[in-house]
Every structure is written in C-alpha cells, then in structure tokens.
C-alpha cells in the first residue's frame, strides 16, 4: 500500500502571503489529521477530518483552516503568514482509530 | 487538560545495551498507547501500539503498560546506533485525538 503523500515538500513564503498544503492519505483511510512541529513546541495538533467533516480542532488561530474532499485527500491553508508559522507541517492518516501514519511533511519557511 | 510527559533527554546508551524510555500520562481513562520514532529531519514513524496492561514484544522492542501507575515504557534491546532518534509517546482516550509527548532523544554510541 502506498503511504501518505504530502505536497509540496518544501516551501518558502514571505510574511502576509498565504499557503495551501496538500495531503493524500493511505488508501482506505478516512481520517486525516494535521500537525505543526517546531523545535520549541513539539508536535501540536491543528485539526482532524473524517469523511469530509472536521471532527476535532486544536488551539490555533483562524488563519489556519483545512478541508477534506470526498476522496479523503485533504488540504490545509494558512493565510496572512507570520514568521512564527515557519515549521514542519505533518499530515497523518488513520482509519479513524488511534494509530496515526505520518507523511513526510512540508517544511515551510516564512521570511 | 490531558498531559503526556517524557524526559527530553538525551538518553545516552552504549551499543548493545538496553535503552529504557518512559512516558507518564494524566488521563486515567486513556485506552490506547503508541510509540513513534522520529529521525532528525524526518516524520514520526509508528513502531508500537499497546492497549492492555503488561508487555508487548516486537523484535527488539518491548512496550510495557501499567494503567494503575499511569505509565508506559519502551525498551529497546541490543541498541544499535541506527536506533538514535527521538521517541514520541502518544496516548488516546475514547474518541479524543491522541495526545503526544514532546519526545525523548536517544543516542546510542558505538
């Protein structure tokens, strides 16, 4: 089975711009979660989608949003980028239970 | 607030030794427990899950769960330099999302 794929892998943006990241889960998995990882804060949960519905949401500002399509692919969007948004953004796929299978991540640098 | 605590390390062990990584959690209702390995610059990789009290072995890895004491540990036997990574503990209760610890850095030196 193919693993979780994320695009793009690397991204450089400037403050104030917006960015869209994409994630394709493992075939058959209906849940996609998004995480932000920084050296200082560790792995922080952004949101989770299951069958196109947001099921859980972390404590991030409204600039962070996401959606899931009928084929389970998911996108997350960050508007009005700030320097502090520089991080590794990870997508994780699951059947809806506890185990998470992470994609390779998108490394975002905001200048 | 659900909390998962791990010693950040680094934990340094010689090659061939047993590495013991520990994790404590605050929610007594937690039901599912996971260990992930994350190499520097890479994404976390699931290595073990455990749901019942006791030990679960998979190759050189053993996960130990003690719900009464609210801790879960990961033992790595015959540690190799390739085991050097950060190990993340994750704990899940009911329908809530898993809560991740901040990880323990393991260094296995030749």
GROMACS .gro file of C-alpha atoms in nm:
model
  221
    1UNK     CA    1   0.000   0.000   0.000
    2UNK     CA    2   0.129   0.345  -0.081
    3UNK     CA    3   0.198   0.565   0.217
    4UNK     CA    4   0.084   0.915   0.297
    5UNK     CA    5   0.196   1.174   0.047
    6UNK     CA    6   0.231   1.545   0.104
    7UNK     CA    7   0.298   1.823  -0.139
    8UNK     CA    8   0.492   2.036  -0.165
    9UNK     CA    9   0.783   1.909   0.044
   10UNK     CA   10   0.947   2.248   0.083
   11UNK     CA   11   0.808   2.596   0.061
   12UNK     CA   12   0.944   2.945   0.110
   13UNK     CA   13   0.698   3.229   0.154
   14UNK     CA   14   0.708   3.585   0.279
   15UNK     CA   15   0.506   3.738   0.559
   16UNK     CA   16   0.150   3.820   0.467
   17UNK     CA   17   0.124   3.560   0.193
   18UNK     CA   18  -0.095   3.255   0.212
   19UNK     CA   19  -0.011   2.892   0.154
   20UNK     CA   20  -0.200   2.572   0.075
   21UNK     CA   21  -0.061   2.232   0.164
   22UNK     CA   22  -0.195   1.905   0.033
   23UNK     CA   23  -0.214   1.555   0.178
   24UNK     CA   24  -0.322   1.224   0.028
   25UNK     CA   25  -0.388   0.957   0.293
   26UNK     CA   26  -0.329   0.585   0.273
   27UNK     CA   27  -0.588   0.419   0.052
   28UNK     CA   28  -0.893   0.327   0.259
   29UNK     CA   29  -0.814   0.566   0.542
   30UNK     CA   30  -1.090   0.819   0.601
   31UNK     CA   31  -0.925   1.027   0.871
   32UNK     CA   32  -0.663   1.293   0.811
   33UNK     CA   33  -0.501   1.494   1.089
   34UNK     CA   34  -0.268   1.789   1.058
   35UNK     CA   35   0.012   1.879   1.298
   36UNK     CA   36   0.264   2.157   1.329
   37UNK     CA   37   0.606   2.066   1.459
   38UNK     CA   38   0.865   2.313   1.576
   39UNK     CA   39   1.177   2.256   1.787
   40UNK     CA   40   1.039   2.466   2.070
   41UNK     CA   41   0.680   2.342   2.084
   42UNK     CA   42   0.699   1.984   1.971
   43UNK     CA   43   0.411   1.827   1.783
   44UNK     CA   44   0.098   2.039   1.801
   45UNK     CA   45  -0.240   1.928   1.675
   46UNK     CA   46  -0.413   2.153   1.422
   47UNK     CA   47  -0.727   1.967   1.314
   48UNK     CA   48  -0.869   1.633   1.215
   49UNK     CA   49  -1.107   1.549   0.934
   50UNK     CA   50  -1.311   1.234   0.898
   51UNK     CA   51  -1.531   1.172   0.595
   52UNK     CA   52  -1.514   1.540   0.494
   53UNK     CA   53  -1.615   1.668   0.839
   54UNK     CA   54  -1.389   1.843   1.084
   55UNK     CA   55  -1.402   1.618   1.388
   56UNK     CA   56  -1.151   1.788   1.616
   57UNK     CA   57  -0.969   2.120   1.622
   58UNK     CA   58  -0.660   2.232   1.806
   59UNK     CA   59  -0.584   2.566   1.959
   60UNK     CA   60  -0.468   2.760   1.655
   61UNK     CA   61  -0.593   3.094   1.520
   62UNK     CA   62  -0.850   3.114   1.244
   63UNK     CA   63  -0.573   3.183   0.991
   64UNK     CA   64  -0.529   2.806   0.988
   65UNK     CA   65  -0.802   2.620   0.806
   66UNK     CA   66  -0.850   2.292   0.633
   67UNK     CA   67  -1.083   2.077   0.438
   68UNK     CA   68  -1.123   1.722   0.320
   69UNK     CA   69  -1.253   1.605  -0.013
   70UNK     CA   70  -1.473   1.308  -0.095
   71UNK     CA   71  -1.167   1.103  -0.194
   72UNK     CA   72  -1.022   1.168   0.157
   73UNK     CA   73  -0.749   1.396   0.027
   74UNK     CA   74  -0.705   1.697   0.249
   75UNK     CA   75  -0.572   2.048   0.222
   76UNK     CA   76  -0.474   2.297   0.486
   77UNK     CA   77  -0.445   2.667   0.430
   78UNK     CA   78  -0.261   2.931   0.625
   79UNK     CA   79  -0.347   3.289   0.545
   80UNK     CA   80  -0.152   3.603   0.632
   81UNK     CA   81   0.166   3.413   0.712
   82UNK     CA   82   0.375   3.515   1.011
   83UNK     CA   83   0.739   3.440   1.084
   84UNK     CA   84   0.628   3.208   1.363
   85UNK     CA   85   0.445   2.987   1.115
   86UNK     CA   86   0.779   2.850   0.998
   87UNK     CA   87   0.759   2.484   1.085
   88UNK     CA   88   0.728   2.128   0.964
   89UNK     CA   89   0.364   2.058   0.881
   90UNK     CA   90   0.273   1.694   0.910
   91UNK     CA   91  -0.030   1.514   0.783
   92UNK     CA   92  -0.130   1.186   0.943
   93UNK     CA   93  -0.365   0.926   0.805
   94UNK     CA   94  -0.568   0.677   1.004
   95UNK     CA   95  -0.871   0.452   0.984
   96UNK     CA   96  -1.029   0.671   1.250
   97UNK     CA   97  -0.883   0.485   1.543
   98UNK     CA   98  -0.571   0.575   1.740
   99UNK     CA   99  -0.283   0.484   1.514
  100UNK     CA  100  -0.151   0.766   1.302
  101UNK     CA  101   0.063   0.718   0.992
  102UNK     CA  102   0.254   1.030   0.909
  103UNK     CA  103   0.350   1.167   0.573
  104UNK     CA  104   0.698   1.309   0.503
  105UNK     CA  105   0.584   1.661   0.590
  106UNK     CA  106   0.601   2.001   0.429
  107UNK     CA  107   0.877   2.225   0.557
  108UNK     CA  108   0.757   2.585   0.545
  109UNK     CA  109   0.990   2.878   0.584
  110UNK     CA  110   0.839   3.224   0.621
  111UNK     CA  111   1.073   3.515   0.552
  112UNK     CA  112  -0.612   1.900   3.011
  113UNK     CA  113  -0.465   1.570   2.907
  114UNK     CA  114  -0.090   1.563   2.955
  115UNK     CA  115   0.178   1.325   2.839
  116UNK     CA  116   0.519   1.367   2.994
  117UNK     CA  117   0.852   1.242   2.868
  118UNK     CA  118   1.204   1.319   2.977
  119UNK     CA  119   1.357   1.514   2.691
  120UNK     CA  120   1.697   1.352   2.738
  121UNK     CA  121   1.923   1.294   2.570
  122UNK     CA  122   1.940   0.939   2.693
  123UNK     CA  123   2.280   0.803   2.601
  124UNK     CA  124   2.344   0.427   2.598
  125UNK     CA  125   2.629   0.216   2.461
  126UNK     CA  126   2.576  -0.008   2.164
  127UNK     CA  127   2.432  -0.343   2.267
  128UNK     CA  128   2.274  -0.212   2.587
  129UNK     CA  129   1.904  -0.188   2.674
  130UNK     CA  130   1.752   0.156   2.628
  131UNK     CA  131   1.455   0.232   2.851
  132UNK     CA  132   1.224   0.516   2.756
  133UNK     CA  133   0.944   0.624   2.986
  134UNK     CA  134   0.620   0.814   2.948
  135UNK     CA  135   0.358   0.916   3.205
  136UNK     CA  136   0.009   1.041   3.134
  137UNK     CA  137  -0.254   1.226   3.330
  138UNK     CA  138  -0.585   1.090   3.197
  139UNK     CA  139  -0.688   0.773   3.383
  140UNK     CA  140  -0.940   0.700   3.109
  141UNK     CA  141  -0.667   0.653   2.848
  142UNK     CA  142  -0.710   0.336   2.649
  143UNK     CA  143  -0.459   0.337   2.364
  144UNK     CA  144  -0.087   0.397   2.376
  145UNK     CA  145   0.160   0.441   2.095
  146UNK     CA  146   0.532   0.480   2.044
  147UNK     CA  147   0.673   0.665   1.746
  148UNK     CA  148   1.032   0.702   1.632
  149UNK     CA  149   1.142   1.021   1.461
  150UNK     CA  150   1.479   1.054   1.296
  151UNK     CA  151   1.623   1.403   1.267
  152UNK     CA  152   1.464   1.584   0.973
  153UNK     CA  153   1.210   1.308   0.915
  154UNK     CA  154   0.849   1.249   1.014
  155UNK     CA  155   0.737   1.025   1.305
  156UNK     CA  156   0.704   0.655   1.231
  157UNK     CA  157   0.473   0.430   1.432
  158UNK     CA  158   0.672   0.148   1.590
  159UNK     CA  159   0.438   0.003   1.853
  160UNK     CA  160   0.091   0.025   1.995
  161UNK     CA  161  -0.033  -0.124   2.321
  162UNK     CA  162  -0.380  -0.139   2.469
  163UNK     CA  163  -0.365  -0.379   2.768
  164UNK     CA  164  -0.163  -0.387   3.086
  165UNK     CA  165   0.155  -0.584   3.060
  166UNK     CA  166   0.424  -0.629   2.799
  167UNK     CA  167   0.408  -0.641   2.422
  168UNK     CA  168   0.713  -0.750   2.229
  169UNK     CA  169   0.802  -0.687   1.868
  170UNK     CA  170   1.153  -0.784   1.771
  171UNK     CA  171   1.398  -0.583   1.979
  172UNK     CA  172   1.121  -0.356   2.106
  173UNK     CA  173   0.906  -0.417   2.412
  174UNK     CA  174   0.628  -0.184   2.521
  175UNK     CA  175   0.518  -0.203   2.884
  176UNK     CA  176   0.192  -0.058   3.010
  177UNK     CA  177   0.086  -0.003   3.370
  178UNK     CA  178  -0.251   0.173   3.381
  179UNK     CA  179  -0.267   0.179   3.760
  180UNK     CA  180   0.054   0.380   3.774
  181UNK     CA  181  -0.027   0.565   3.451
  182UNK     CA  182   0.294   0.499   3.271
  183UNK     CA  183   0.402   0.333   2.953
  184UNK     CA  184   0.758   0.248   2.863
  185UNK     CA  185   0.954   0.131   2.564
  186UNK     CA  186   1.253  -0.099   2.596
  187UNK     CA  187   1.497  -0.137   2.311
  188UNK     CA  188   1.721  -0.441   2.349
  189UNK     CA  189   2.062  -0.469   2.184
  190UNK     CA  190   2.055  -0.098   2.099
  191UNK     CA  191   2.219   0.000   1.771
  192UNK     CA  192   2.350   0.337   1.653
  193UNK     CA  193   2.066   0.330   1.399
  194UNK     CA  194   1.821   0.348   1.692
  195UNK     CA  195   1.944   0.701   1.767
  196UNK     CA  196   1.634   0.914   1.723
  197UNK     CA  197   1.365   1.093   1.917
  198UNK     CA  198   1.094   0.866   2.056
  199UNK     CA  199   0.746   1.009   2.093
  200UNK     CA  200   0.482   0.865   2.321
  201UNK     CA  201   0.115   0.919   2.230
  202UNK     CA  202  -0.188   0.845   2.445
  203UNK     CA  203  -0.552   0.832   2.340
  204UNK     CA  204  -0.874   0.810   2.538
  205UNK     CA  205  -1.209   0.736   2.384
  206UNK     CA  206  -1.291   0.939   2.078
  207UNK     CA  207  -1.040   1.210   2.157
  208UNK     CA  208  -0.739   1.268   1.941
  209UNK     CA  209  -0.410   1.120   2.062
  210UNK     CA  210  -0.201   1.346   2.283
  211UNK     CA  211   0.169   1.340   2.203
  212UNK     CA  212   0.455   1.386   2.443
  213UNK     CA  213   0.746   1.605   2.340
  214UNK     CA  214   0.973   1.309   2.295
  215UNK     CA  215   1.292   1.165   2.437
  216UNK     CA  216   1.613   1.191   2.241
  217UNK     CA  217   1.808   0.864   2.237
  218UNK     CA  218   2.174   0.845   2.145
  219UNK     CA  219   2.334   0.504   2.100
  220UNK     CA  220   2.711   0.536   2.089
  221UNK     CA  221   2.945   0.271   1.946
   0.00000   0.00000   0.00000
